[in-house]
């Protein structure tokens, strides 16, 4: 099982810098952040912007994949997001994993004056946005008139370093979302809710792949595990669940730290993985 490390950009920049460098030096498969404007535990918690910090991650690491788990489709025009992603892909030397989802944090949308459609509409937005983004990454010029987005002779140069494009990682688990994942994703991620629940959703993704005529083996299966380093017992209990996920077919675990881990803990959890 691949092991990646994630820390939200809700800490002082020097703390984030040290985390990214340590995770990279220790050989984690990937280093991740998240895309929110407020702290999730405390909305008042200072929170740095996701894609700006992702650009810094790209330049301060040399081996690990970098990505955001995950960006909300509602926060940025897909043309702009495609351009931002290509920039980070070039800055990292072709190490970007493009994480995206339908979004869920209503208070952030209201606070920033961003439209917050219904869940079903946000999933449809994601489907359309991904179709647009993939075209921008691979075509010379894109004209698109859809339900949510309009582009006219849009040019997106340079193209990504990775060809045909960076791997697309989509988070989600509801039936309508799984169909979008089956159409577009190179990797599916789901927050930890137990190996049995994860396995049930993974099987449902197989069914969604059959509906869209996609080989399910083309989609890497992953889970996000939440760890609280200030509570060693909680960390031990969560890490013990990894065996169950691996037996259920999980290929990649993203360990999301609620407090910055020290290098000793990072080294310990990195040893669980099967390789970079």
PDB file of C-alpha atoms in Angstrom:
ATOM      1  CA  UNK A   1       0.000   0.000   0.000  1.00  0.00           C
ATOM      2  CA  UNK A   2       1.255   3.467  -0.923  1.00  0.00           C
ATOM      3  CA  UNK A   3       1.430   5.897   2.008  1.00  0.00           C
ATOM      4  CA  UNK A   4       1.038   9.662   1.679  1.00  0.00           C
ATOM      5  CA  UNK A   5       0.954  12.430   4.279  1.00  0.00           C
ATOM      6  CA  UNK A   6      -1.422  15.382   4.512  1.00  0.00           C
ATOM      7  CA  UNK A   7      -1.430  18.526   6.628  1.00  0.00           C
ATOM      8  CA  UNK A   8      -3.973  21.299   6.239  1.00  0.00           C
ATOM      9  CA  UNK A   9      -2.575  24.795   5.613  1.00  0.00           C
ATOM     10  CA  UNK A  10      -3.869  25.920   9.007  1.00  0.00           C
ATOM     11  CA  UNK A  11      -0.470  26.225  10.647  1.00  0.00           C
ATOM     12  CA  UNK A  12       2.328  28.774  10.473  1.00  0.00           C
ATOM     13  CA  UNK A  13       4.204  28.608   7.210  1.00  0.00           C
ATOM     14  CA  UNK A  14       7.504  27.421   8.773  1.00  0.00           C
ATOM     15  CA  UNK A  15       5.607  24.446  10.246  1.00  0.00           C
ATOM     16  CA  UNK A  16       4.194  23.554   6.835  1.00  0.00           C
ATOM     17  CA  UNK A  17       7.609  23.973   5.235  1.00  0.00           C
ATOM     18  CA  UNK A  18       9.181  21.535   7.698  1.00  0.00           C
ATOM     19  CA  UNK A  19       6.375  18.999   7.237  1.00  0.00           C
ATOM     20  CA  UNK A  20       6.655  19.018   3.432  1.00  0.00           C
ATOM     21  CA  UNK A  21      10.428  18.678   3.509  1.00  0.00           C
ATOM     22  CA  UNK A  22      10.369  15.889   6.097  1.00  0.00           C
ATOM     23  CA  UNK A  23       7.701  13.906   4.245  1.00  0.00           C
ATOM     24  CA  UNK A  24       9.625  14.261   0.995  1.00  0.00           C
ATOM     25  CA  UNK A  25      12.972  13.292   2.517  1.00  0.00           C
ATOM     26  CA  UNK A  26      11.445  10.267   4.270  1.00  0.00           C
ATOM     27  CA  UNK A  27      10.071   8.917   1.004  1.00  0.00           C
ATOM     28  CA  UNK A  28       6.304   9.317   1.282  1.00  0.00           C
ATOM     29  CA  UNK A  29       4.486   8.640  -1.967  1.00  0.00           C
ATOM     30  CA  UNK A  30       2.751  12.013  -1.833  1.00  0.00           C
ATOM     31  CA  UNK A  31       2.258  15.168   0.217  1.00  0.00           C
ATOM     32  CA  UNK A  32      -1.195  16.735   0.338  1.00  0.00           C
ATOM     33  CA  UNK A  33      -3.082  19.756   1.646  1.00  0.00           C
ATOM     34  CA  UNK A  34      -6.765  20.740   1.496  1.00  0.00           C
ATOM     35  CA  UNK A  35      -8.822  23.445  -0.203  1.00  0.00           C
ATOM     36  CA  UNK A  36     -10.764  25.439   2.378  1.00  0.00           C
ATOM     37  CA  UNK A  37     -10.962  29.084   3.383  1.00  0.00           C
ATOM     38  CA  UNK A  38     -11.910  28.464   7.024  1.00  0.00           C
ATOM     39  CA  UNK A  39     -10.481  26.114   9.610  1.00  0.00           C
ATOM     40  CA  UNK A  40     -12.721  23.057   9.786  1.00  0.00           C
ATOM     41  CA  UNK A  41     -12.523  22.601  13.559  1.00  0.00           C
ATOM     42  CA  UNK A  42     -12.602  26.336  14.306  1.00  0.00           C
ATOM     43  CA  UNK A  43     -13.749  28.664  11.482  1.00  0.00           C
ATOM     44  CA  UNK A  44     -11.608  31.427  12.971  1.00  0.00           C
ATOM     45  CA  UNK A  45      -8.425  29.378  12.633  1.00  0.00           C
ATOM     46  CA  UNK A  46      -6.010  31.115  10.232  1.00  0.00           C
ATOM     47  CA  UNK A  47      -6.006  29.196   6.945  1.00  0.00           C
ATOM     48  CA  UNK A  48      -3.634  29.709   4.034  1.00  0.00           C
ATOM     49  CA  UNK A  49      -4.901  29.333   0.462  1.00  0.00           C
ATOM     50  CA  UNK A  50      -4.597  25.825  -0.962  1.00  0.00           C
ATOM     51  CA  UNK A  51      -3.188  26.299  -4.460  1.00  0.00           C
ATOM     52  CA  UNK A  52      -0.698  28.965  -3.413  1.00  0.00           C
ATOM     53  CA  UNK A  53       0.702  26.637  -0.774  1.00  0.00           C
ATOM     54  CA  UNK A  54       0.588  23.795  -3.281  1.00  0.00           C
ATOM     55  CA  UNK A  55       2.920  25.779  -5.527  1.00  0.00           C
ATOM     56  CA  UNK A  56       5.304  26.135  -2.586  1.00  0.00           C
ATOM     57  CA  UNK A  57       5.073  22.383  -1.943  1.00  0.00           C
ATOM     58  CA  UNK A  58       6.019  21.780  -5.569  1.00  0.00           C
ATOM     59  CA  UNK A  59       9.265  23.712  -5.221  1.00  0.00           C
ATOM     60  CA  UNK A  60      10.260  22.558  -1.726  1.00  0.00           C
ATOM     61  CA  UNK A  61       9.922  18.845  -2.513  1.00  0.00           C
ATOM     62  CA  UNK A  62      11.849  16.819  -5.071  1.00  0.00           C
ATOM     63  CA  UNK A  63      10.403  13.291  -5.049  1.00  0.00           C
ATOM     64  CA  UNK A  64       6.921  13.130  -3.526  1.00  0.00           C
ATOM     65  CA  UNK A  65       3.755  13.609  -5.521  1.00  0.00           C
ATOM     66  CA  UNK A  66       1.931  16.808  -4.518  1.00  0.00           C
ATOM     67  CA  UNK A  67      -1.771  17.497  -4.500  1.00  0.00           C
ATOM     68  CA  UNK A  68      -4.845  18.957  -2.876  1.00  0.00           C
ATOM     69  CA  UNK A  69      -7.333  16.523  -1.351  1.00  0.00           C
ATOM     70  CA  UNK A  70      -9.528  17.958  -2.715  1.00  0.00           C
ATOM     71  CA  UNK A  71     -10.382  21.232  -4.443  1.00  0.00           C
ATOM     72  CA  UNK A  72     -14.031  22.185  -4.717  1.00  0.00           C
ATOM     73  CA  UNK A  73     -15.349  22.579  -8.256  1.00  0.00           C
ATOM     74  CA  UNK A  74     -17.420  25.542  -7.071  1.00  0.00           C
ATOM     75  CA  UNK A  75     -14.495  27.706  -5.961  1.00  0.00           C
ATOM     76  CA  UNK A  76     -12.810  28.441  -9.306  1.00  0.00           C
ATOM     77  CA  UNK A  77     -13.698  28.653 -12.972  1.00  0.00           C
ATOM     78  CA  UNK A  78     -12.493  25.389 -14.592  1.00  0.00           C
ATOM     79  CA  UNK A  79     -10.390  27.273 -17.146  1.00  0.00           C
ATOM     80  CA  UNK A  80      -8.550  29.072 -14.367  1.00  0.00           C
ATOM     81  CA  UNK A  81      -8.196  25.863 -12.346  1.00  0.00           C
ATOM     82  CA  UNK A  82      -6.795  24.011 -15.366  1.00  0.00           C
ATOM     83  CA  UNK A  83      -4.203  26.774 -15.796  1.00  0.00           C
ATOM     84  CA  UNK A  84      -3.303  26.714 -12.086  1.00  0.00           C
ATOM     85  CA  UNK A  85      -2.860  22.946 -12.156  1.00  0.00           C
ATOM     86  CA  UNK A  86      -0.579  23.059 -15.201  1.00  0.00           C
ATOM     87  CA  UNK A  87       1.536  25.693 -13.471  1.00  0.00           C
ATOM     88  CA  UNK A  88       2.023  23.476 -10.416  1.00  0.00           C
ATOM     89  CA  UNK A  89       2.687  20.478 -12.644  1.00  0.00           C
ATOM     90  CA  UNK A  90       5.526  22.382 -14.318  1.00  0.00           C
ATOM     91  CA  UNK A  91       6.852  23.757 -11.023  1.00  0.00           C
ATOM     92  CA  UNK A  92       6.996  20.229  -9.586  1.00  0.00           C
ATOM     93  CA  UNK A  93       8.619  18.692 -12.646  1.00  0.00           C
ATOM     94  CA  UNK A  94       5.500  16.632 -13.385  1.00  0.00           C
ATOM     95  CA  UNK A  95       4.557  15.462  -9.870  1.00  0.00           C
ATOM     96  CA  UNK A  96       1.042  16.900  -9.528  1.00  0.00           C
ATOM     97  CA  UNK A  97      -1.974  14.756  -8.681  1.00  0.00           C
ATOM     98  CA  UNK A  98      -5.078  16.795  -9.495  1.00  0.00           C
ATOM     99  CA  UNK A  99      -7.578  16.378  -6.650  1.00  0.00           C
ATOM    100  CA  UNK A 100     -11.130  17.665  -7.093  1.00  0.00           C
ATOM    101  CA  UNK A 101     -14.604  17.112  -5.689  1.00  0.00           C
ATOM    102  CA  UNK A 102     -18.102  18.576  -5.622  1.00  0.00           C
ATOM    103  CA  UNK A 103     -17.600  20.706  -2.500  1.00  0.00           C
ATOM    104  CA  UNK A 104     -19.659  20.751   0.676  1.00  0.00           C
ATOM    105  CA  UNK A 105     -18.738  23.630   3.021  1.00  0.00           C
ATOM    106  CA  UNK A 106     -21.802  25.879   2.763  1.00  0.00           C
ATOM    107  CA  UNK A 107     -20.561  28.531   5.233  1.00  0.00           C
ATOM    108  CA  UNK A 108     -17.461  29.180   3.134  1.00  0.00           C
ATOM    109  CA  UNK A 109     -19.574  29.695   0.038  1.00  0.00           C
ATOM    110  CA  UNK A 110     -21.902  32.103   1.801  1.00  0.00           C
ATOM    111  CA  UNK A 111     -19.037  33.950   3.448  1.00  0.00           C
ATOM    112  CA  UNK A 112     -17.217  34.511   0.155  1.00  0.00           C
ATOM    113  CA  UNK A 113     -20.324  35.134  -1.940  1.00  0.00           C
ATOM    114  CA  UNK A 114     -19.897  31.939  -3.958  1.00  0.00           C
ATOM    115  CA  UNK A 115     -23.022  30.234  -5.272  1.00  0.00           C
ATOM    116  CA  UNK A 116     -23.810  26.996  -3.445  1.00  0.00           C
ATOM    117  CA  UNK A 117     -26.045  24.847  -5.687  1.00  0.00           C
ATOM    118  CA  UNK A 118     -27.803  21.690  -4.575  1.00  0.00           C
ATOM    119  CA  UNK A 119     -25.735  18.508  -4.134  1.00  0.00           C
ATOM    120  CA  UNK A 120     -26.991  17.092  -7.421  1.00  0.00           C
ATOM    121  CA  UNK A 121     -26.138  20.274  -9.314  1.00  0.00           C
ATOM    122  CA  UNK A 122     -22.643  20.374  -7.813  1.00  0.00           C
ATOM    123  CA  UNK A 123     -22.013  16.829  -9.022  1.00  0.00           C
ATOM    124  CA  UNK A 124     -23.201  17.830 -12.494  1.00  0.00           C
ATOM    125  CA  UNK A 125     -20.891  20.869 -12.330  1.00  0.00           C
ATOM    126  CA  UNK A 126     -18.006  18.550 -11.515  1.00  0.00           C
ATOM    127  CA  UNK A 127     -18.796  16.291 -14.466  1.00  0.00           C
ATOM    128  CA  UNK A 128     -18.907  19.236 -16.864  1.00  0.00           C
ATOM    129  CA  UNK A 129     -15.845  20.943 -15.368  1.00  0.00           C
ATOM    130  CA  UNK A 130     -13.729  17.820 -15.708  1.00  0.00           C
ATOM    131  CA  UNK A 131     -14.714  17.438 -19.337  1.00  0.00           C
ATOM    132  CA  UNK A 132     -13.647  21.056 -19.919  1.00  0.00           C
ATOM    133  CA  UNK A 133     -10.385  20.719 -17.969  1.00  0.00           C
ATOM    134  CA  UNK A 134      -9.346  17.559 -19.798  1.00  0.00           C
ATOM    135  CA  UNK A 135      -9.955  19.287 -23.136  1.00  0.00           C
ATOM    136  CA  UNK A 136      -7.945  22.338 -22.081  1.00  0.00           C
ATOM    137  CA  UNK A 137      -5.061  20.064 -21.115  1.00  0.00           C
ATOM    138  CA  UNK A 138      -5.071  18.156 -24.402  1.00  0.00           C
ATOM    139  CA  UNK A 139      -6.549  20.339 -27.184  1.00  0.00           C
ATOM    140  CA  UNK A 140      -5.181  23.395 -28.976  1.00  0.00           C
ATOM    141  CA  UNK A 141      -8.336  25.449 -28.512  1.00  0.00           C
ATOM    142  CA  UNK A 142     -11.593  24.805 -26.651  1.00  0.00           C
ATOM    143  CA  UNK A 143     -15.079  26.145 -27.301  1.00  0.00           C
ATOM    144  CA  UNK A 144     -17.692  24.889 -24.863  1.00  0.00           C
ATOM    145  CA  UNK A 145     -21.267  25.939 -24.146  1.00  0.00           C
ATOM    146  CA  UNK A 146     -22.676  23.886 -21.310  1.00  0.00           C
ATOM    147  CA  UNK A 147     -25.158  24.232 -18.512  1.00  0.00           C
ATOM    148  CA  UNK A 148     -22.643  25.727 -16.089  1.00  0.00           C
ATOM    149  CA  UNK A 149     -19.608  26.883 -18.075  1.00  0.00           C
ATOM    150  CA  UNK A 150     -18.931  28.680 -21.356  1.00  0.00           C
ATOM    151  CA  UNK A 151     -15.563  28.954 -23.118  1.00  0.00           C
ATOM    152  CA  UNK A 152     -14.902  30.574 -26.479  1.00  0.00           C
ATOM    153  CA  UNK A 153     -11.761  29.606 -28.390  1.00  0.00           C
ATOM    154  CA  UNK A 154      -9.955  29.143 -25.073  1.00  0.00           C
ATOM    155  CA  UNK A 155      -6.209  28.581 -25.354  1.00  0.00           C
ATOM    156  CA  UNK A 156      -4.406  26.823 -22.502  1.00  0.00           C
ATOM    157  CA  UNK A 157      -0.664  26.757 -23.066  1.00  0.00           C
ATOM    158  CA  UNK A 158       1.624  25.285 -21.950  1.00  0.00           C
ATOM    159  CA  UNK A 159       0.195  21.809 -21.707  1.00  0.00           C
ATOM    160  CA  UNK A 160       0.939  19.713 -18.598  1.00  0.00           C
ATOM    161  CA  UNK A 161       4.344  18.144 -18.117  1.00  0.00           C
ATOM    162  CA  UNK A 162       2.533  14.835 -17.547  1.00  0.00           C
ATOM    163  CA  UNK A 163       0.908  13.411 -20.642  1.00  0.00           C
ATOM    164  CA  UNK A 164      -1.856  13.287 -21.448  1.00  0.00           C
ATOM    165  CA  UNK A 165      -2.496  15.119 -18.153  1.00  0.00           C
ATOM    166  CA  UNK A 166      -1.915  14.866 -14.384  1.00  0.00           C
ATOM    167  CA  UNK A 167      -3.726  11.975 -12.701  1.00  0.00           C
ATOM    168  CA  UNK A 168      -7.232  13.014 -11.643  1.00  0.00           C
ATOM    169  CA  UNK A 169      -8.113  12.154  -8.032  1.00  0.00           C
ATOM    170  CA  UNK A 170     -11.769  12.509  -7.079  1.00  0.00           C
ATOM    171  CA  UNK A 171     -13.191  12.270  -3.577  1.00  0.00           C
ATOM    172  CA  UNK A 172     -16.721  11.057  -2.952  1.00  0.00           C
ATOM    173  CA  UNK A 173     -18.948   8.075  -2.339  1.00  0.00           C
ATOM    174  CA  UNK A 174     -22.594   8.748  -3.243  1.00  0.00           C
ATOM    175  CA  UNK A 175     -24.102   6.909  -6.239  1.00  0.00           C
ATOM    176  CA  UNK A 176     -24.307   9.927  -8.574  1.00  0.00           C
ATOM    177  CA  UNK A 177     -20.779  10.928  -7.615  1.00  0.00           C
ATOM    178  CA  UNK A 178     -19.466   7.415  -8.262  1.00  0.00           C
ATOM    179  CA  UNK A 179     -20.662   7.646 -11.851  1.00  0.00           C
ATOM    180  CA  UNK A 180     -18.626  10.841 -12.328  1.00  0.00           C
ATOM    181  CA  UNK A 181     -15.653   9.121 -10.706  1.00  0.00           C
ATOM    182  CA  UNK A 182     -16.060   6.151 -13.030  1.00  0.00           C
ATOM    183  CA  UNK A 183     -16.009   8.482 -16.061  1.00  0.00           C
ATOM    184  CA  UNK A 184     -13.119  10.735 -15.114  1.00  0.00           C
ATOM    185  CA  UNK A 185     -10.951   9.525 -12.235  1.00  0.00           C
ATOM    186  CA  UNK A 186      -7.532   7.931 -12.240  1.00  0.00           C
ATOM    187  CA  UNK A 187      -7.848   7.555  -8.464  1.00  0.00           C
ATOM    188  CA  UNK A 188     -10.811   7.465  -6.110  1.00  0.00           C
ATOM    189  CA  UNK A 189     -10.489   8.575  -2.489  1.00  0.00           C
ATOM    190  CA  UNK A 190     -12.914   8.187   0.390  1.00  0.00           C
ATOM    191  CA  UNK A 191     -12.624   9.387   3.996  1.00  0.00           C
ATOM    192  CA  UNK A 192     -12.182   6.609   6.516  1.00  0.00           C
ATOM    193  CA  UNK A 193     -15.460   5.170   7.793  1.00  0.00           C
ATOM    194  CA  UNK A 194     -14.347   1.569   8.281  1.00  0.00           C
ATOM    195  CA  UNK A 195     -12.972  -1.017   5.880  1.00  0.00           C
ATOM    196  CA  UNK A 196     -16.355  -2.690   5.388  1.00  0.00           C
ATOM    197  CA  UNK A 197     -18.055   0.546   4.346  1.00  0.00           C
ATOM    198  CA  UNK A 198     -15.099   1.419   2.117  1.00  0.00           C
ATOM    199  CA  UNK A 199     -15.271  -2.011   0.449  1.00  0.00           C
ATOM    200  CA  UNK A 200     -19.007  -1.622  -0.179  1.00  0.00           C
ATOM    201  CA  UNK A 201     -18.453   1.736  -1.856  1.00  0.00           C
ATOM    202  CA  UNK A 202     -15.527   0.364  -3.861  1.00  0.00           C
ATOM    203  CA  UNK A 203     -17.795  -2.409  -5.154  1.00  0.00           C
ATOM    204  CA  UNK A 204     -20.402   0.213  -6.060  1.00  0.00           C
ATOM    205  CA  UNK A 205     -17.686   2.042  -8.015  1.00  0.00           C
ATOM    206  CA  UNK A 206     -17.046  -1.179  -9.953  1.00  0.00           C
ATOM    207  CA  UNK A 207     -20.732  -1.206 -10.879  1.00  0.00           C
ATOM    208  CA  UNK A 208     -20.580   2.442 -11.943  1.00  0.00           C
ATOM    209  CA  UNK A 209     -17.593   1.615 -14.141  1.00  0.00           C
ATOM    210  CA  UNK A 210     -19.612  -1.104 -15.838  1.00  0.00           C
ATOM    211  CA  UNK A 211     -22.379   1.429 -16.535  1.00  0.00           C
ATOM    212  CA  UNK A 212     -19.967   3.772 -18.348  1.00  0.00           C
ATOM    213  CA  UNK A 213     -17.953   0.963 -19.973  1.00  0.00           C
ATOM    214  CA  UNK A 214     -14.776   1.683 -17.987  1.00  0.00           C
ATOM    215  CA  UNK A 215     -12.292  -0.924 -16.786  1.00  0.00           C
ATOM    216  CA  UNK A 216     -12.463  -0.587 -12.963  1.00  0.00           C
ATOM    217  CA  UNK A 217      -8.813  -1.607 -12.639  1.00  0.00           C
ATOM    218  CA  UNK A 218      -7.885   1.717 -14.250  1.00  0.00           C
ATOM    219  CA  UNK A 219      -8.937   3.556 -11.078  1.00  0.00           C
ATOM    220  CA  UNK A 220      -6.598   3.365  -8.080  1.00  0.00           C
ATOM    221  CA  UNK A 221      -8.490   2.921  -4.807  1.00  0.00           C
ATOM    222  CA  UNK A 222      -7.505   5.052  -1.804  1.00  0.00           C
ATOM    223  CA  UNK A 223      -8.619   6.083   1.663  1.00  0.00           C
ATOM    224  CA  UNK A 224      -8.006   9.102   3.871  1.00  0.00           C
ATOM    225  CA  UNK A 225      -7.179   8.291   7.502  1.00  0.00           C
ATOM    226  CA  UNK A 226      -7.384  11.057  10.118  1.00  0.00           C
ATOM    227  CA  UNK A 227      -4.707  11.097  12.817  1.00  0.00           C
ATOM    228  CA  UNK A 228      -4.347  13.151  16.014  1.00  0.00           C
ATOM    229  CA  UNK A 229      -0.680  13.050  17.059  1.00  0.00           C
ATOM    230  CA  UNK A 230      -1.556  14.622  20.410  1.00  0.00           C
ATOM    231  CA  UNK A 231      -3.439  11.377  21.175  1.00  0.00           C
ATOM    232  CA  UNK A 232      -1.042   8.442  20.578  1.00  0.00           C
ATOM    233  CA  UNK A 233      -3.768   5.912  21.330  1.00  0.00           C
ATOM    234  CA  UNK A 234      -5.966   7.328  18.589  1.00  0.00           C
ATOM    235  CA  UNK A 235      -3.045   7.178  16.143  1.00  0.00           C
ATOM    236  CA  UNK A 236      -2.343   3.544  17.004  1.00  0.00           C
ATOM    237  CA  UNK A 237      -6.003   2.586  16.652  1.00  0.00           C
ATOM    238  CA  UNK A 238      -6.339   4.244  13.239  1.00  0.00           C
ATOM    239  CA  UNK A 239      -3.102   2.811  11.888  1.00  0.00           C
ATOM    240  CA  UNK A 240      -4.240  -0.655  12.947  1.00  0.00           C
ATOM    241  CA  UNK A 241      -7.151  -0.317  10.516  1.00  0.00           C
ATOM    242  CA  UNK A 242      -4.831  -0.115   7.503  1.00  0.00           C
ATOM    243  CA  UNK A 243      -4.551  -3.891   7.285  1.00  0.00           C
ATOM    244  CA  UNK A 244      -8.308  -4.164   6.842  1.00  0.00           C
ATOM    245  CA  UNK A 245      -8.308  -1.551   4.116  1.00  0.00           C
ATOM    246  CA  UNK A 246      -5.465  -3.290   2.297  1.00  0.00           C
ATOM    247  CA  UNK A 247      -7.325  -6.616   2.469  1.00  0.00           C
ATOM    248  CA  UNK A 248     -10.392  -4.855   1.002  1.00  0.00           C
ATOM    249  CA  UNK A 249      -8.349  -3.741  -2.003  1.00  0.00           C
ATOM    250  CA  UNK A 250      -7.166  -0.300  -0.931  1.00  0.00           C
ATOM    251  CA  UNK A 251      -3.954   0.635  -2.743  1.00  0.00           C
ATOM    252  CA  UNK A 252      -3.158   4.028  -1.236  1.00  0.00           C
ATOM    253  CA  UNK A 253      -3.656   5.571   2.213  1.00  0.00           C
ATOM    254  CA  UNK A 254      -3.441   9.320   2.778  1.00  0.00           C
ATOM    255  CA  UNK A 255      -2.668   9.969   6.451  1.00  0.00           C
ATOM    256  CA  UNK A 256      -4.215  13.317   7.347  1.00  0.00           C
ATOM    257  CA  UNK A 257      -2.691  14.868  10.476  1.00  0.00           C
ATOM    258  CA  UNK A 258      -4.779  17.191  12.634  1.00  0.00           C
ATOM    259  CA  UNK A 259      -1.665  18.368  14.457  1.00  0.00           C
ATOM    260  CA  UNK A 260       1.801  18.587  12.906  1.00  0.00           C
ATOM    261  CA  UNK A 261       3.604  15.259  13.459  1.00  0.00           C
ATOM    262  CA  UNK A 262       7.234  15.173  14.499  1.00  0.00           C
ATOM    263  CA  UNK A 263       9.780  13.489  12.256  1.00  0.00           C
ATOM    264  CA  UNK A 264       9.821  10.383  14.457  1.00  0.00           C
ATOM    265  CA  UNK A 265       6.107   9.782  13.929  1.00  0.00           C
ATOM    266  CA  UNK A 266       6.405  10.481  10.216  1.00  0.00           C
ATOM    267  CA  UNK A 267       9.228   7.967   9.955  1.00  0.00           C
ATOM    268  CA  UNK A 268       7.156   5.388  11.805  1.00  0.00           C
ATOM    269  CA  UNK A 269       4.068   5.716   9.603  1.00  0.00           C
ATOM    270  CA  UNK A 270       6.109   5.873   6.434  1.00  0.00           C
ATOM    271  CA  UNK A 271       7.539   2.436   7.253  1.00  0.00           C
ATOM    272  CA  UNK A 272       4.029   0.982   6.952  1.00  0.00           C
ATOM    273  CA  UNK A 273       3.970   1.540   3.207  1.00  0.00           C
ATOM    274  CA  UNK A 274       5.120  -0.729   0.415  1.00  0.00           C
ATOM    275  CA  UNK A 275       7.319   1.804  -1.337  1.00  0.00           C
ATOM    276  CA  UNK A 276       7.371   5.228  -3.006  1.00  0.00           C
TER     277      UNK A 276
END
